[in-house]
Amino acid sequence: QEAIMQGQGELDQIDKIFAMVGVPTEETWPGFSKLPGAGVFRWKTSKEIQLPKKFPVNAPPHFRQTFLDGNGFDLLSKMLALDPEKRISAEQA
């Protein structure tokens, strides 16, 4: 077993997280640009986030990759939400 977003340092870790779930914007995380250090780095924006590819929904049984049903993917997406206001709590999960 290995971590799904295993970085080789802080910046690489952040880059892997953003590649998996998307780079935060003011639309996806209101107030992000006001956080300390948010404007210091320019992150690579990807048109396609990797989460659905890493965890395909309802993949066929012969698929050699971890997959989730729709509810599992929804829960994982909510757990990995960058905006703390949108992230699911343990109680809600």
C-alpha positions as CSV (number, residue, x, y, z in Angstrom):
1,Q,0.0,0.0,0.0
2,E,1.2,3.5,-0.7
3,A,-0.1,7.0,-0.1
4,I,-2.2,8.4,-2.9
5,M,-0.5,11.8,-2.8
6,Q,3.0,11.1,-1.5
7,G,5.2,14.2,-2.0
8,Q,8.9,14.6,-1.6
9,G,8.7,17.7,0.5
10,E,6.2,20.5,1.3
11,L,6.0,22.1,-2.2
12,D,5.9,18.7,-4.0
13,Q,3.2,17.6,-1.6
14,I,1.1,20.7,-2.3
15,D,1.6,20.2,-6.0
16,K,0.4,16.6,-5.8
17,I,-2.7,17.6,-3.8
18,F,-3.6,20.3,-6.2
19,A,-3.1,17.9,-9.2
20,M,-5.4,15.4,-7.5
21,V,-8.3,17.8,-6.5
22,G,-7.6,21.0,-8.4
23,V,-5.8,24.3,-7.7
24,P,-7.9,26.5,-5.4
25,T,-9.4,29.6,-6.9
26,E,-11.7,32.3,-5.4
27,E,-14.6,30.4,-6.9
28,T,-13.7,27.1,-5.3
29,W,-12.4,28.5,-2.1
30,P,-13.6,32.0,-1.3
31,G,-10.9,33.8,0.7
32,F,-8.0,31.6,-0.4
33,S,-6.1,34.5,-2.0
34,K,-6.1,36.3,1.3
35,L,-4.4,33.4,3.2
36,P,-0.7,34.1,4.1
37,G,1.6,33.0,1.3
38,A,-1.3,32.1,-1.1
39,G,0.1,34.5,-3.7
40,V,3.7,33.6,-3.3
41,F,3.7,30.6,-5.6
42,R,2.1,30.0,-9.0
43,W,0.7,26.5,-9.1
44,K,0.4,24.5,-12.3
45,T,-3.3,24.5,-13.3
46,S,-4.6,21.4,-14.8
47,K,-7.7,21.2,-16.9
48,E,-8.3,17.8,-15.6
49,I,-8.2,16.7,-12.0
50,Q,-6.8,13.3,-11.3
51,L,-9.2,12.1,-8.5
52,P,-11.8,10.6,-10.9
53,K,-9.0,8.8,-12.8
54,K,-7.4,7.5,-9.6
55,F,-10.7,6.3,-8.2
56,P,-13.1,5.5,-11.1
57,V,-16.7,5.0,-10.2
58,N,-18.2,1.6,-10.8
59,A,-15.2,0.3,-12.8
60,P,-15.6,-3.3,-14.1
61,P,-14.3,-6.1,-11.8
62,H,-11.4,-6.9,-14.0
63,F,-10.1,-3.3,-13.8
64,R,-6.7,-3.4,-12.1
65,Q,-7.3,-0.3,-10.1
66,T,-9.1,0.8,-6.9
67,F,-12.6,1.9,-7.6
68,L,-15.5,3.2,-5.7
69,D,-19.3,3.3,-6.1
70,G,-20.9,6.7,-6.4
71,N,-21.4,7.1,-2.7
72,G,-17.8,6.2,-1.9
73,F,-16.5,8.7,-4.5
74,D,-18.8,11.4,-3.1
75,L,-17.5,10.8,0.4
76,L,-13.9,10.9,-0.7
77,S,-14.4,14.1,-2.7
78,K,-16.0,15.8,0.3
79,M,-13.2,14.6,2.6
80,L,-10.6,16.0,0.3
81,A,-12.3,19.4,-0.3
82,L,-9.7,22.1,0.0
83,D,-12.1,24.7,1.4
84,P,-12.6,23.9,5.1
85,E,-16.2,25.2,4.9
86,K,-17.0,22.7,2.2
87,R,-15.1,19.7,3.8
88,I,-17.3,17.1,5.4
89,S,-17.0,16.6,9.2
90,A,-16.4,13.3,10.8
91,E,-20.0,13.5,12.3
92,Q,-21.5,14.2,8.8
93,A,-19.5,11.4,7.2
